[in-house]
CSV table of C-alpha atoms and ligand atoms in Angstrom, one decimal:
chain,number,residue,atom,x,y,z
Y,1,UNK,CA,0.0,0.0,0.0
Y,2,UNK,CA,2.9,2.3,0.8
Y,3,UNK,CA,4.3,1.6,-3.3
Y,4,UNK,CA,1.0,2.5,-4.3
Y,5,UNK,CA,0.8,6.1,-2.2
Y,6,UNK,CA,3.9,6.7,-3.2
Y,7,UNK,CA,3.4,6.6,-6.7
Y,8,UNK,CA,0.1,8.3,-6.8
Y,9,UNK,CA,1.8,11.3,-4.6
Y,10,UNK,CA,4.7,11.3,-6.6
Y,11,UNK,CA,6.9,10.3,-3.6
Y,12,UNK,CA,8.4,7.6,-5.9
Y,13,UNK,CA,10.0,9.9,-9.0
Y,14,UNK,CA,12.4,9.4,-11.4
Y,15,UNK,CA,16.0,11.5,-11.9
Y,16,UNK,CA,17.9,11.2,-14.9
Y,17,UNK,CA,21.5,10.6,-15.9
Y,18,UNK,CA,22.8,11.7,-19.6
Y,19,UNK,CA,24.4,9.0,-22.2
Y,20,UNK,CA,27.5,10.5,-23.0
Y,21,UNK,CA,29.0,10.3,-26.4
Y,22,UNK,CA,32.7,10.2,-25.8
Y,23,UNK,CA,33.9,11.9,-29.1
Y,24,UNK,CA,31.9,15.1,-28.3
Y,25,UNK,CA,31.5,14.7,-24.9
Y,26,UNK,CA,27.9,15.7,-25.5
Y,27,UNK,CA,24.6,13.9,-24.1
Y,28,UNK,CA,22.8,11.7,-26.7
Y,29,UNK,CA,20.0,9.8,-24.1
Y,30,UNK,CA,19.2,9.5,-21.1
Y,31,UNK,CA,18.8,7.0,-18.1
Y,32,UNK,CA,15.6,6.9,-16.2
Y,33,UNK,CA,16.3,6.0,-12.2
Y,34,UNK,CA,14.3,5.8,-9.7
Y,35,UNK,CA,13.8,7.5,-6.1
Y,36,UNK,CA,11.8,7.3,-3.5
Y,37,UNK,CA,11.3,10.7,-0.9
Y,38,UNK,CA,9.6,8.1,1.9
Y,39,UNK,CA,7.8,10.4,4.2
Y,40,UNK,CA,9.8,9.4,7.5
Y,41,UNK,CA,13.2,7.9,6.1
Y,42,UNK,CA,13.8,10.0,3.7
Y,43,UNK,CA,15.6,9.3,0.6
Y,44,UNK,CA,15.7,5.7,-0.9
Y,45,UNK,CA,17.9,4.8,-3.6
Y,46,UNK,CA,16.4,1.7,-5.7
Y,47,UNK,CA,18.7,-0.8,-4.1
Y,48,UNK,CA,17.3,-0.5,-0.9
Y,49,UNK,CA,13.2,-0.8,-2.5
Y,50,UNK,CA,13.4,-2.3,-5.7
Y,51,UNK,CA,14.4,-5.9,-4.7
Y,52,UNK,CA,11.5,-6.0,-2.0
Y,53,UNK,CA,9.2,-4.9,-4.5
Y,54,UNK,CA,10.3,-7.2,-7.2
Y,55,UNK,CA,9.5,-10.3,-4.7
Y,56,UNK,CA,5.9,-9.0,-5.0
Y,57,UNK,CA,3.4,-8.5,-8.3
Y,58,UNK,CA,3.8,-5.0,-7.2
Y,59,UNK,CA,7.1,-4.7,-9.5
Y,60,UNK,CA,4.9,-5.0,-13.0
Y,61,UNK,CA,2.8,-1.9,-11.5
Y,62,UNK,CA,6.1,0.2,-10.2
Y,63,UNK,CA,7.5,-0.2,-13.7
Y,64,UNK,CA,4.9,0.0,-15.7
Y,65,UNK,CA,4.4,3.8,-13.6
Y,66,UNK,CA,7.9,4.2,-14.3
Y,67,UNK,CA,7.6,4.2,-17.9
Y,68,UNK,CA,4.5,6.1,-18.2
Y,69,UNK,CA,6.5,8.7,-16.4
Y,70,UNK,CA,9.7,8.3,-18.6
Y,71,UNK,CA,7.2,8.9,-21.4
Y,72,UNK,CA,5.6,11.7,-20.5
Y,73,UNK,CA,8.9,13.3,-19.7
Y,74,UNK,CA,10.4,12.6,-23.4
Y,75,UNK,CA,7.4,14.0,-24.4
Y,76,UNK,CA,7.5,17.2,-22.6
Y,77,UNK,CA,11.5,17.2,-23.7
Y,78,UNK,CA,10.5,17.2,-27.4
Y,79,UNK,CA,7.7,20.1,-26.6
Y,80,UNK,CA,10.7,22.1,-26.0
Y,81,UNK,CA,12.6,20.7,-29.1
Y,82,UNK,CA,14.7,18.0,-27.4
Y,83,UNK,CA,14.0,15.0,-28.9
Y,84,UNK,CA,16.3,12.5,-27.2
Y,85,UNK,CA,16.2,8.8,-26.5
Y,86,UNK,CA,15.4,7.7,-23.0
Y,87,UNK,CA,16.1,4.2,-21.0
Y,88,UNK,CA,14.5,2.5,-18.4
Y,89,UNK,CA,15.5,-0.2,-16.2
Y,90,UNK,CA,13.8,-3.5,-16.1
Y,91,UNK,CA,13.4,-6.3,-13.4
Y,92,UNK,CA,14.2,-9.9,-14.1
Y,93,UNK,CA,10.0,-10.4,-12.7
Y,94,UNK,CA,9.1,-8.1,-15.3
Y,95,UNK,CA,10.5,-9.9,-18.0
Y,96,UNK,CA,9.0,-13.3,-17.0
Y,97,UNK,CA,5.7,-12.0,-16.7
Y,98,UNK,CA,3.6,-13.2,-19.8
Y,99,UNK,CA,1.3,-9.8,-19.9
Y,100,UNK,CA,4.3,-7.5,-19.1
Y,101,UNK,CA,4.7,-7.1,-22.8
Y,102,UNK,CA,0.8,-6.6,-23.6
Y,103,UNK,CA,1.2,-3.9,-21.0
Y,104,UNK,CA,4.3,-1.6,-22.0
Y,105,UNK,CA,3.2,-1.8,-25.1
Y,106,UNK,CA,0.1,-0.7,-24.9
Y,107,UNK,CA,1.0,2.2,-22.5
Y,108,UNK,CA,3.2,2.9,-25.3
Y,109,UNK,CA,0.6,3.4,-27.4
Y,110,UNK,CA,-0.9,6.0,-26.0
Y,111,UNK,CA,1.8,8.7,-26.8
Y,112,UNK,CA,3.2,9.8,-30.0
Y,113,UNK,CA,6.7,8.4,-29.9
Y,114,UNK,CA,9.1,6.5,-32.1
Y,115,UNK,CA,9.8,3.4,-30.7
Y,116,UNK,CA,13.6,3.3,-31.2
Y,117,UNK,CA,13.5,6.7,-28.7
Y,118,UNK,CA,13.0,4.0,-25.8
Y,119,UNK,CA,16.0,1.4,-24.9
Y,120,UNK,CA,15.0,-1.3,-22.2
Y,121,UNK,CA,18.2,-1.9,-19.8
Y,122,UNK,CA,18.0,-5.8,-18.7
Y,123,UNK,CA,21.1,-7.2,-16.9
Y,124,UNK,CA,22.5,-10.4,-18.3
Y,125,UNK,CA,21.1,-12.7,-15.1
Y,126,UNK,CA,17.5,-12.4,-17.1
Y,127,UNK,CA,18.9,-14.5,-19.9
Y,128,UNK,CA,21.0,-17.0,-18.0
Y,129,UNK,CA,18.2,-17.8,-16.1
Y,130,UNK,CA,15.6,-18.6,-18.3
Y,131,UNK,CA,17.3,-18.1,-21.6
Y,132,UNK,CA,14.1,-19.5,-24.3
Y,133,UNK,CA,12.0,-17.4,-22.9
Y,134,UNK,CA,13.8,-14.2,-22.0
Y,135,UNK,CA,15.1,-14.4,-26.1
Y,136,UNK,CA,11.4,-14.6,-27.0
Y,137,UNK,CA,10.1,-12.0,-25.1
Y,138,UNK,CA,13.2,-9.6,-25.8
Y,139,UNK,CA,12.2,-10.9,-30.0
Y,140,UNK,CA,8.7,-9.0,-29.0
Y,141,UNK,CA,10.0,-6.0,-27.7
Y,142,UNK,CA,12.7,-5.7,-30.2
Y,143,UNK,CA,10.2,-6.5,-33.4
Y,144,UNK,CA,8.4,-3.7,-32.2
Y,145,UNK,CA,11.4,-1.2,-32.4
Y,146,UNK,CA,12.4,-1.1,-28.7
Y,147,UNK,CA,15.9,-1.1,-28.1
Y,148,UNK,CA,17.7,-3.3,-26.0
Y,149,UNK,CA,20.4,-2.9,-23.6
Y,150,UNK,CA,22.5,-5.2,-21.3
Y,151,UNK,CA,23.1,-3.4,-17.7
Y,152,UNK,CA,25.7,-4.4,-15.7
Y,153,UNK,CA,27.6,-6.7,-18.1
Y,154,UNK,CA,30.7,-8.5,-16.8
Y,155,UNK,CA,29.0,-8.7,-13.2
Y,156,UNK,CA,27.7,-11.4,-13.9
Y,157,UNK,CA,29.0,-15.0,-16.1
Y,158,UNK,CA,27.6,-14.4,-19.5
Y,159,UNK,CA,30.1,-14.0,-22.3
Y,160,UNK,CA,29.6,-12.1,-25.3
Y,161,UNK,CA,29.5,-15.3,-27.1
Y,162,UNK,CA,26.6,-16.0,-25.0
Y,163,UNK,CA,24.6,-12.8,-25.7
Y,164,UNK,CA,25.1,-13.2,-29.8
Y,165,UNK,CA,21.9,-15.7,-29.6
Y,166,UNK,CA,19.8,-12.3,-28.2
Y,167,UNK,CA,18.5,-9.6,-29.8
Y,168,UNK,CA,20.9,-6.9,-28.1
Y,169,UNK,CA,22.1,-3.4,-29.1
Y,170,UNK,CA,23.8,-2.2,-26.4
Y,171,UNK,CA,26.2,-3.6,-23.8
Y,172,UNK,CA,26.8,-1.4,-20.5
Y,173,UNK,CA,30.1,-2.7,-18.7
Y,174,UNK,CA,29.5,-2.5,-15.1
Y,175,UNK,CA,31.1,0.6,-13.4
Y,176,UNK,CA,32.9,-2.1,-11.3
Y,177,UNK,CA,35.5,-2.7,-13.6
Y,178,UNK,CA,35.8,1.2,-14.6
Y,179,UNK,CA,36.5,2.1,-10.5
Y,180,UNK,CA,39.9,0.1,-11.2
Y,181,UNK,CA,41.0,0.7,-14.7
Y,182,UNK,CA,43.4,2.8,-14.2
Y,183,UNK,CA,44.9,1.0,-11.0
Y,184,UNK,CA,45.1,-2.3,-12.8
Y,185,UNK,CA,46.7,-3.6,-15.5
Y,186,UNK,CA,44.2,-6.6,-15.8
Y,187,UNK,CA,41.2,-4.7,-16.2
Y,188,UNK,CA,42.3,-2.5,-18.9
Y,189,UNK,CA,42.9,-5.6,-21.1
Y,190,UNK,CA,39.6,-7.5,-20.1
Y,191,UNK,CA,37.8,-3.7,-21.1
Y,192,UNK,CA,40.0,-3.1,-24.4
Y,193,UNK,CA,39.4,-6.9,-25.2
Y,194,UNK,CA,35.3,-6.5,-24.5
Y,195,UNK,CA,34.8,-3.3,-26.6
Y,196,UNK,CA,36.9,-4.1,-29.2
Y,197,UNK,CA,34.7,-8.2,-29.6
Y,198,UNK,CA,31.6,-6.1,-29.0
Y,199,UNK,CA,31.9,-3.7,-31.3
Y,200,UNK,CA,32.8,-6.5,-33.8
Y,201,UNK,CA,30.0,-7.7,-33.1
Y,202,UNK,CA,28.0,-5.0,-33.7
Y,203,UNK,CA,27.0,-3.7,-30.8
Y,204,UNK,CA,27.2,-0.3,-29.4
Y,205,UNK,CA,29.4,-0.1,-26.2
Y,206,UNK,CA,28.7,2.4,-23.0
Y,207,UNK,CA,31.0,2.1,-20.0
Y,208,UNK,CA,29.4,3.3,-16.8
Y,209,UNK,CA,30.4,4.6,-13.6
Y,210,UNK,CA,33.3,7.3,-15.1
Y,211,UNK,CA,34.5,9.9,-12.4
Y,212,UNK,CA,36.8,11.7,-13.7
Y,213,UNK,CA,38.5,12.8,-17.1
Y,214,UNK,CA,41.7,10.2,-17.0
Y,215,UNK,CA,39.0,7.5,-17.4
Y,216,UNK,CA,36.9,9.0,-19.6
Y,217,UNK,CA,40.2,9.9,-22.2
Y,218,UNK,CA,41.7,5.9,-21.4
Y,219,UNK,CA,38.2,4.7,-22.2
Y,220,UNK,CA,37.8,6.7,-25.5
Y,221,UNK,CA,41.2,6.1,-26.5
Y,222,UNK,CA,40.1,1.9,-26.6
Y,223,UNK,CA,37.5,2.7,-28.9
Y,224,UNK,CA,34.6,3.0,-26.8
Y,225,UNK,CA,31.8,5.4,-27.9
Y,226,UNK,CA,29.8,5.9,-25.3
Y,227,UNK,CA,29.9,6.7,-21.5
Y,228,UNK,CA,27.7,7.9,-18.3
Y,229,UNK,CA,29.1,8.7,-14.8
Y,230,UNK,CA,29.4,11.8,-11.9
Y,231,UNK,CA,32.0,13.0,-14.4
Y,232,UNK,CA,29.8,14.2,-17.0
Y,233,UNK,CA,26.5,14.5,-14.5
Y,234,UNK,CA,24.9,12.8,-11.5
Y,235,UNK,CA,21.0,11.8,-11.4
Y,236,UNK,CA,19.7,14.5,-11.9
Y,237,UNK,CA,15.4,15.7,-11.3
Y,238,UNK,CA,13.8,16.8,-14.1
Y,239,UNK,CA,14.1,20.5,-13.8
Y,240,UNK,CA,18.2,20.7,-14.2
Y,241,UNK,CA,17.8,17.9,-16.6
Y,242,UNK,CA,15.4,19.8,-19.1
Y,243,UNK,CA,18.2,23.0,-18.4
Y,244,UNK,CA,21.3,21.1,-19.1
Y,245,UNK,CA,19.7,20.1,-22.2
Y,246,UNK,CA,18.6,23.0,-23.3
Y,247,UNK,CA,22.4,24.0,-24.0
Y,248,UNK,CA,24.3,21.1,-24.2
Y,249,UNK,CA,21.3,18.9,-27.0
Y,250,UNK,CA,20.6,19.7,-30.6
Y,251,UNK,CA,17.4,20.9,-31.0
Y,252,UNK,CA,14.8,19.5,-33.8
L,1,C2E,P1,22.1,0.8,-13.1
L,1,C2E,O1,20.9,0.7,-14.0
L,1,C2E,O2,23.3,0.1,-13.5
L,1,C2E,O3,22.3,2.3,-12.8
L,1,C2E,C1,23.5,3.0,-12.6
L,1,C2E,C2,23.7,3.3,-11.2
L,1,C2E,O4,25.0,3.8,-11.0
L,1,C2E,C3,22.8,4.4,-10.7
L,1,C2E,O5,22.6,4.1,-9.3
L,1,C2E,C4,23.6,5.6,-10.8
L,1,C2E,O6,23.2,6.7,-10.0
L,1,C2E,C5,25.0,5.1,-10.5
L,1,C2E,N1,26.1,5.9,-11.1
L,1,C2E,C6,26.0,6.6,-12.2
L,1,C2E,N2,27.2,7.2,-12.5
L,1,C2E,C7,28.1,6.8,-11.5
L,1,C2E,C8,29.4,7.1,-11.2
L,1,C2E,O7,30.1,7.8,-11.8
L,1,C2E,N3,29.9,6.5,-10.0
L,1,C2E,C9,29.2,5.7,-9.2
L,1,C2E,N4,29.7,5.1,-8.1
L,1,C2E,N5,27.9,5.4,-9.5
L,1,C2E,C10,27.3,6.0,-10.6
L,1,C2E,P2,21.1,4.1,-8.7
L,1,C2E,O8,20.3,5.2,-9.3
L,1,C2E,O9,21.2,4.0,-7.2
L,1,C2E,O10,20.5,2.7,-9.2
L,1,C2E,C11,21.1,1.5,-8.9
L,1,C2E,C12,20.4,0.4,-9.6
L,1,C2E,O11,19.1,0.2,-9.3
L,1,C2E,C13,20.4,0.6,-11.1
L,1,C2E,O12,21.7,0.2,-11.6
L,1,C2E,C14,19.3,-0.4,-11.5
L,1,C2E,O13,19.8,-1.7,-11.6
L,1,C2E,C15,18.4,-0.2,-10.4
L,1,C2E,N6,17.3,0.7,-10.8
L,1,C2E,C16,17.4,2.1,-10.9
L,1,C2E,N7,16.2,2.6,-11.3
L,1,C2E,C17,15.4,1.5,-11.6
L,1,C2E,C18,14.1,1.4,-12.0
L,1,C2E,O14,13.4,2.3,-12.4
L,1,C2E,N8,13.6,0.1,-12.1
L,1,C2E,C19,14.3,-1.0,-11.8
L,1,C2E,N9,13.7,-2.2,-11.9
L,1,C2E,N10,15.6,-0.9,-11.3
L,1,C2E,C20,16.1,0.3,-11.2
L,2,MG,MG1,20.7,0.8,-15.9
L,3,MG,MG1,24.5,-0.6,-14.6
Protein backbone atom coordinates (compact mmCIF):
# COMPACT_ATOMS: atom_id res chain seq x y z
CA UNK A 1 0.00 0.00 0.00
CA UNK A 2 2.90 2.25 0.80
CA UNK A 3 4.34 1.61 -3.25
CA UNK A 4 0.95 2.45 -4.31
CA UNK A 5 0.76 6.06 -2.16
CA UNK A 6 3.87 6.73 -3.23
CA UNK A 7 3.37 6.64 -6.68
CA UNK A 8 0.10 8.32 -6.77
CA UNK A 9 1.82 11.28 -4.57
CA UNK A 10 4.75 11.31 -6.65
CA UNK A 11 6.91 10.34 -3.62
CA UNK A 12 8.39 7.57 -5.89
CA UNK A 13 10.00 9.93 -9.00
CA UNK A 14 12.37 9.41 -11.42
CA UNK A 15 16.00 11.51 -11.91
CA UNK A 16 17.89 11.20 -14.94
CA UNK A 17 21.47 10.57 -15.88
CA UNK A 18 22.81 11.71 -19.56
CA UNK A 19 24.41 9.01 -22.19
CA UNK A 20 27.51 10.52 -23.01
CA UNK A 21 28.97 10.34 -26.39
CA UNK A 22 32.72 10.22 -25.76
CA UNK A 23 33.93 11.91 -29.06
CA UNK A 24 31.86 15.10 -28.27
CA UNK A 25 31.47 14.69 -24.87
CA UNK A 26 27.86 15.68 -25.53
CA UNK A 27 24.60 13.89 -24.15
CA UNK A 28 22.79 11.71 -26.74
CA UNK A 29 20.05 9.83 -24.13
CA UNK A 30 19.18 9.45 -21.14
CA UNK A 31 18.75 7.02 -18.12
CA UNK A 32 15.65 6.93 -16.21
CA UNK A 33 16.31 6.00 -12.25
CA UNK A 34 14.27 5.77 -9.67
CA UNK A 35 13.77 7.54 -6.12
CA UNK A 36 11.80 7.33 -3.47
CA UNK A 37 11.31 10.71 -0.93
CA UNK A 38 9.60 8.12 1.91
CA UNK A 39 7.80 10.43 4.23
CA UNK A 40 9.82 9.44 7.48
CA UNK A 41 13.18 7.89 6.05
CA UNK A 42 13.77 10.01 3.69
CA UNK A 43 15.62 9.33 0.58
CA UNK A 44 15.70 5.67 -0.92
CA UNK A 45 17.88 4.81 -3.61
CA UNK A 46 16.44 1.73 -5.66
CA UNK A 47 18.67 -0.80 -4.14
CA UNK A 48 17.31 -0.48 -0.95
CA UNK A 49 13.21 -0.80 -2.46
CA UNK A 50 13.44 -2.27 -5.68
CA UNK A 51 14.40 -5.93 -4.74
CA UNK A 52 11.51 -5.97 -1.96
CA UNK A 53 9.23 -4.85 -4.50
CA UNK A 54 10.34 -7.22 -7.18
CA UNK A 55 9.46 -10.27 -4.67
CA UNK A 56 5.91 -8.97 -5.02
CA UNK A 57 3.40 -8.53 -8.35
CA UNK A 58 3.82 -4.95 -7.20
CA UNK A 59 7.09 -4.73 -9.49
CA UNK A 60 4.87 -4.99 -13.00
CA UNK A 61 2.77 -1.87 -11.52
CA UNK A 62 6.13 0.22 -10.19
CA UNK A 63 7.49 -0.24 -13.68
CA UNK A 64 4.90 -0.05 -15.71
CA UNK A 65 4.36 3.75 -13.60
CA UNK A 66 7.93 4.23 -14.26
CA UNK A 67 7.60 4.18 -17.93
CA UNK A 68 4.48 6.14 -18.24
CA UNK A 69 6.50 8.74 -16.43
CA UNK A 70 9.72 8.34 -18.60
CA UNK A 71 7.23 8.88 -21.38
CA UNK A 72 5.55 11.75 -20.51
CA UNK A 73 8.88 13.32 -19.67
CA UNK A 74 10.36 12.58 -23.42
CA UNK A 75 7.44 13.99 -24.36
CA UNK A 76 7.45 17.19 -22.63
CA UNK A 77 11.48 17.17 -23.71
CA UNK A 78 10.45 17.15 -27.38
CA UNK A 79 7.74 20.08 -26.60
CA UNK A 80 10.69 22.06 -26.02
CA UNK A 81 12.56 20.75 -29.14
CA UNK A 82 14.72 18.03 -27.36
CA UNK A 83 13.97 15.04 -28.90
CA UNK A 84 16.32 12.48 -27.16
CA UNK A 85 16.20 8.78 -26.51
CA UNK A 86 15.39 7.67 -22.98
CA UNK A 87 16.06 4.22 -21.04
CA UNK A 88 14.55 2.49 -18.39
CA UNK A 89 15.52 -0.16 -16.17
CA UNK A 90 13.81 -3.51 -16.14
CA UNK A 91 13.38 -6.34 -13.37
CA UNK A 92 14.20 -9.93 -14.10
CA UNK A 93 10.04 -10.41 -12.69
CA UNK A 94 9.05 -8.12 -15.27
CA UNK A 95 10.52 -9.89 -18.03
CA UNK A 96 8.97 -13.33 -17.02
CA UNK A 97 5.66 -11.97 -16.66
CA UNK A 98 3.58 -13.20 -19.82
CA UNK A 99 1.27 -9.77 -19.91
CA UNK A 100 4.35 -7.46 -19.14
CA UNK A 101 4.75 -7.10 -22.84
CA UNK A 102 0.76 -6.64 -23.60
CA UNK A 103 1.23 -3.86 -21.04
CA UNK A 104 4.28 -1.61 -22.00
CA UNK A 105 3.22 -1.75 -25.13
CA UNK A 106 0.05 -0.66 -24.95
CA UNK A 107 0.97 2.17 -22.51
CA UNK A 108 3.20 2.91 -25.30
CA UNK A 109 0.56 3.37 -27.40
CA UNK A 110 -0.86 6.03 -26.02
CA UNK A 111 1.82 8.68 -26.79
CA UNK A 112 3.16 9.81 -30.04
CA UNK A 113 6.73 8.36 -29.92
CA UNK A 114 9.09 6.51 -32.05
CA UNK A 115 9.81 3.36 -30.71
CA UNK A 116 13.65 3.35 -31.21
CA UNK A 117 13.48 6.71 -28.72
CA UNK A 118 13.01 4.02 -25.85
CA UNK A 119 16.00 1.45 -24.85
CA UNK A 120 15.01 -1.25 -22.24
CA UNK A 121 18.23 -1.90 -19.85
CA UNK A 122 18.01 -5.84 -18.73
CA UNK A 123 21.07 -7.18 -16.88
CA UNK A 124 22.49 -10.41 -18.25
CA UNK A 125 21.14 -12.65 -15.10
CA UNK A 126 17.48 -12.35 -17.13
CA UNK A 127 18.92 -14.52 -19.93
CA UNK A 128 21.03 -16.98 -18.00
CA UNK A 129 18.20 -17.77 -16.12
CA UNK A 130 15.59 -18.62 -18.29
CA UNK A 131 17.32 -18.14 -21.61
CA UNK A 132 14.12 -19.48 -24.30
CA UNK A 133 11.99 -17.41 -22.88
CA UNK A 134 13.80 -14.23 -22.05
CA UNK A 135 15.08 -14.42 -26.07
CA UNK A 136 11.45 -14.57 -27.00
CA UNK A 137 10.11 -12.02 -25.14
CA UNK A 138 13.15 -9.63 -25.79
CA UNK A 139 12.17 -10.91 -30.05
CA UNK A 140 8.68 -9.03 -29.00
CA UNK A 141 10.04 -6.02 -27.69
CA UNK A 142 12.73 -5.74 -30.23
CA UNK A 143 10.23 -6.48 -33.39
CA UNK A 144 8.37 -3.66 -32.17
CA UNK A 145 11.35 -1.23 -32.41
CA UNK A 146 12.44 -1.13 -28.72
CA UNK A 147 15.89 -1.07 -28.14
CA UNK A 148 17.67 -3.30 -26.00
CA UNK A 149 20.37 -2.90 -23.57
CA UNK A 150 22.54 -5.22 -21.33
CA UNK A 151 23.09 -3.44 -17.70
CA UNK A 152 25.68 -4.39 -15.69
CA UNK A 153 27.60 -6.75 -18.13
CA UNK A 154 30.67 -8.54 -16.83
CA UNK A 155 29.03 -8.73 -13.21
CA UNK A 156 27.68 -11.37 -13.93
CA UNK A 157 28.95 -14.97 -16.12
CA UNK A 158 27.63 -14.39 -19.49
CA UNK A 159 30.08 -14.02 -22.30
CA UNK A 160 29.64 -12.08 -25.29
CA UNK A 161 29.47 -15.25 -27.10
CA UNK A 162 26.55 -16.00 -24.99
CA UNK A 163 24.61 -12.82 -25.66
CA UNK A 164 25.12 -13.16 -29.78
CA UNK A 165 21.88 -15.66 -29.60
CA UNK A 166 19.79 -12.33 -28.17
CA UNK A 167 18.46 -9.60 -29.83
CA UNK A 168 20.88 -6.87 -28.11
CA UNK A 169 22.13 -3.38 -29.09
CA UNK A 170 23.82 -2.16 -26.39
CA UNK A 171 26.19 -3.62 -23.83
CA UNK A 172 26.77 -1.39 -20.52
CA UNK A 173 30.15 -2.71 -18.73
CA UNK A 174 29.52 -2.45 -15.14
CA UNK A 175 31.08 0.56 -13.38
CA UNK A 176 32.91 -2.08 -11.35
CA UNK A 177 35.54 -2.73 -13.63
CA UNK A 178 35.84 1.19 -14.62
CA UNK A 179 36.54 2.07 -10.50
CA UNK A 180 39.87 0.07 -11.24
CA UNK A 181 41.02 0.66 -14.71
CA UNK A 182 43.43 2.80 -14.15
CA UNK A 183 44.90 1.01 -10.96
CA UNK A 184 45.05 -2.33 -12.83
CA UNK A 185 46.72 -3.57 -15.53
CA UNK A 186 44.19 -6.64 -15.77
CA UNK A 187 41.16 -4.71 -16.21
CA UNK A 188 42.34 -2.47 -18.89
CA UNK A 189 42.95 -5.55 -21.10
CA UNK A 190 39.62 -7.53 -20.09
CA UNK A 191 37.75 -3.74 -21.08
CA UNK A 192 39.98 -3.09 -24.37
CA UNK A 193 39.35 -6.88 -25.25
CA UNK A 194 35.34 -6.54 -24.51
CA UNK A 195 34.78 -3.26 -26.65
CA UNK A 196 36.94 -4.14 -29.16
CA UNK A 197 34.70 -8.19 -29.56
CA UNK A 198 31.55 -6.10 -28.96
CA UNK A 199 31.92 -3.74 -31.29
CA UNK A 200 32.81 -6.50 -33.75
CA UNK A 201 29.97 -7.68 -33.10
CA UNK A 202 27.95 -5.00 -33.70
CA UNK A 203 27.04 -3.75 -30.77
CA UNK A 204 27.19 -0.29 -29.43
CA UNK A 205 29.39 -0.06 -26.22
CA UNK A 206 28.71 2.36 -22.98
CA UNK A 207 31.00 2.05 -20.00
CA UNK A 208 29.42 3.33 -16.83
CA UNK A 209 30.36 4.63 -13.57
CA UNK A 210 33.27 7.28 -15.15
CA UNK A 211 34.52 9.87 -12.44
CA UNK A 212 36.84 11.65 -13.73
CA UNK A 213 38.49 12.82 -17.06
CA UNK A 214 41.75 10.23 -17.02
CA UNK A 215 38.99 7.53 -17.43
CA UNK A 216 36.92 9.03 -19.64
CA UNK A 217 40.20 9.90 -22.19
CA UNK A 218 41.66 5.92 -21.40
CA UNK A 219 38.24 4.71 -22.19
CA UNK A 220 37.83 6.74 -25.53
CA UNK A 221 41.16 6.05 -26.52
CA UNK A 222 40.14 1.89 -26.63
CA UNK A 223 37.46 2.70 -28.86
CA UNK A 224 34.62 3.03 -26.77
CA UNK A 225 31.84 5.44 -27.92
CA UNK A 226 29.79 5.88 -25.30
CA UNK A 227 29.91 6.69 -21.45
CA UNK A 228 27.68 7.92 -18.30
CA UNK A 229 29.12 8.71 -14.77
CA UNK A 230 29.36 11.80 -11.94
CA UNK A 231 32.03 13.00 -14.42
CA UNK A 232 29.81 14.22 -17.01
CA UNK A 233 26.48 14.53 -14.49
CA UNK A 234 24.95 12.76 -11.54
CA UNK A 235 21.05 11.78 -11.45
CA UNK A 236 19.70 14.53 -11.94
CA UNK A 237 15.38 15.74 -11.33
CA UNK A 238 13.78 16.85 -14.11
CA UNK A 239 14.13 20.52 -13.77
CA UNK A 240 18.18 20.70 -14.24
CA UNK A 241 17.84 17.91 -16.56
CA UNK A 242 15.43 19.82 -19.11
CA UNK A 243 18.16 23.04 -18.44
CA UNK A 244 21.34 21.06 -19.09
CA UNK A 245 19.69 20.08 -22.17
CA UNK A 246 18.57 23.01 -23.32
CA UNK A 247 22.38 23.96 -24.01
CA UNK A 248 24.32 21.06 -24.16
CA UNK A 249 21.33 18.89 -26.96
CA UNK A 250 20.55 19.67 -30.59
CA UNK A 251 17.45 20.85 -31.01
CA UNK A 252 14.75 19.55 -33.80
P1 LIG B 1 22.08 0.81 -13.08
O1 LIG B 1 20.93 0.71 -14.01
O2 LIG B 1 23.34 0.14 -13.49
O3 LIG B 1 22.28 2.35 -12.85
C1 LIG B 1 23.51 2.95 -12.63
C2 LIG B 1 23.71 3.29 -11.18
O4 LIG B 1 25.03 3.83 -11.03
C3 LIG B 1 22.79 4.37 -10.66
O5 LIG B 1 22.56 4.12 -9.29
C4 LIG B 1 23.61 5.63 -10.83
O6 LIG B 1 23.23 6.67 -9.96
C5 LIG B 1 24.98 5.11 -10.48
N1 LIG B 1 26.07 5.90 -11.09
C6 LIG B 1 26.04 6.62 -12.23
N2 LIG B 1 27.22 7.19 -12.47
C7 LIG B 1 28.05 6.80 -11.46
C8 LIG B 1 29.43 7.07 -11.15
O7 LIG B 1 30.15 7.76 -11.85
N3 LIG B 1 29.93 6.47 -10.02
C9 LIG B 1 29.17 5.68 -9.22
N4 LIG B 1 29.74 5.14 -8.14
N5 LIG B 1 27.86 5.41 -9.48
C10 LIG B 1 27.32 5.97 -10.59
P2 LIG B 1 21.09 4.08 -8.69
O8 LIG B 1 20.25 5.16 -9.30
O9 LIG B 1 21.23 4.03 -7.22
O10 LIG B 1 20.53 2.72 -9.24
C11 LIG B 1 21.07 1.49 -8.85
C12 LIG B 1 20.44 0.36 -9.60
O11 LIG B 1 19.06 0.22 -9.25
C13 LIG B 1 20.45 0.56 -11.11
O12 LIG B 1 21.69 0.23 -11.63
C14 LIG B 1 19.34 -0.36 -11.53
O13 LIG B 1 19.79 -1.69 -11.61
C15 LIG B 1 18.37 -0.24 -10.38
N6 LIG B 1 17.32 0.71 -10.78
C16 LIG B 1 17.37 2.05 -10.87
N7 LIG B 1 16.22 2.56 -11.32
C17 LIG B 1 15.41 1.50 -11.55
C18 LIG B 1 14.08 1.36 -12.05
O14 LIG B 1 13.40 2.33 -12.41
N8 LIG B 1 13.58 0.09 -12.14
C19 LIG B 1 14.31 -1.00 -11.78
N9 LIG B 1 13.74 -2.22 -11.92
N10 LIG B 1 15.56 -0.91 -11.32
C20 LIG B 1 16.10 0.33 -11.20
MG1 LIG C 1 20.65 0.79 -15.94
MG1 LIG D 1 24.48 -0.63 -14.61
Amino acid sequence: SDVKEALKNDHIFLVYQPKIDLATRKPYGLEALVRWHHPIKKMIYPEDFVPAIEKTSLIHMLTEEIFKKSLIFHKKLKEKGIEIPISINISTKNLYDMSFYKHMTAIFRDFDIVPKMVEFEVTETVLMDKPELSKSILQKFSEFGFRIAIDDFGKGYSSLAYLAQFPIHTIKIDKFFTKQILISQTTQAIVKATINLAIQLGYEVLIEGIEDKETADLLQSYGCKSAQGYYFLKPKNEVIITDYLMTNYKKI
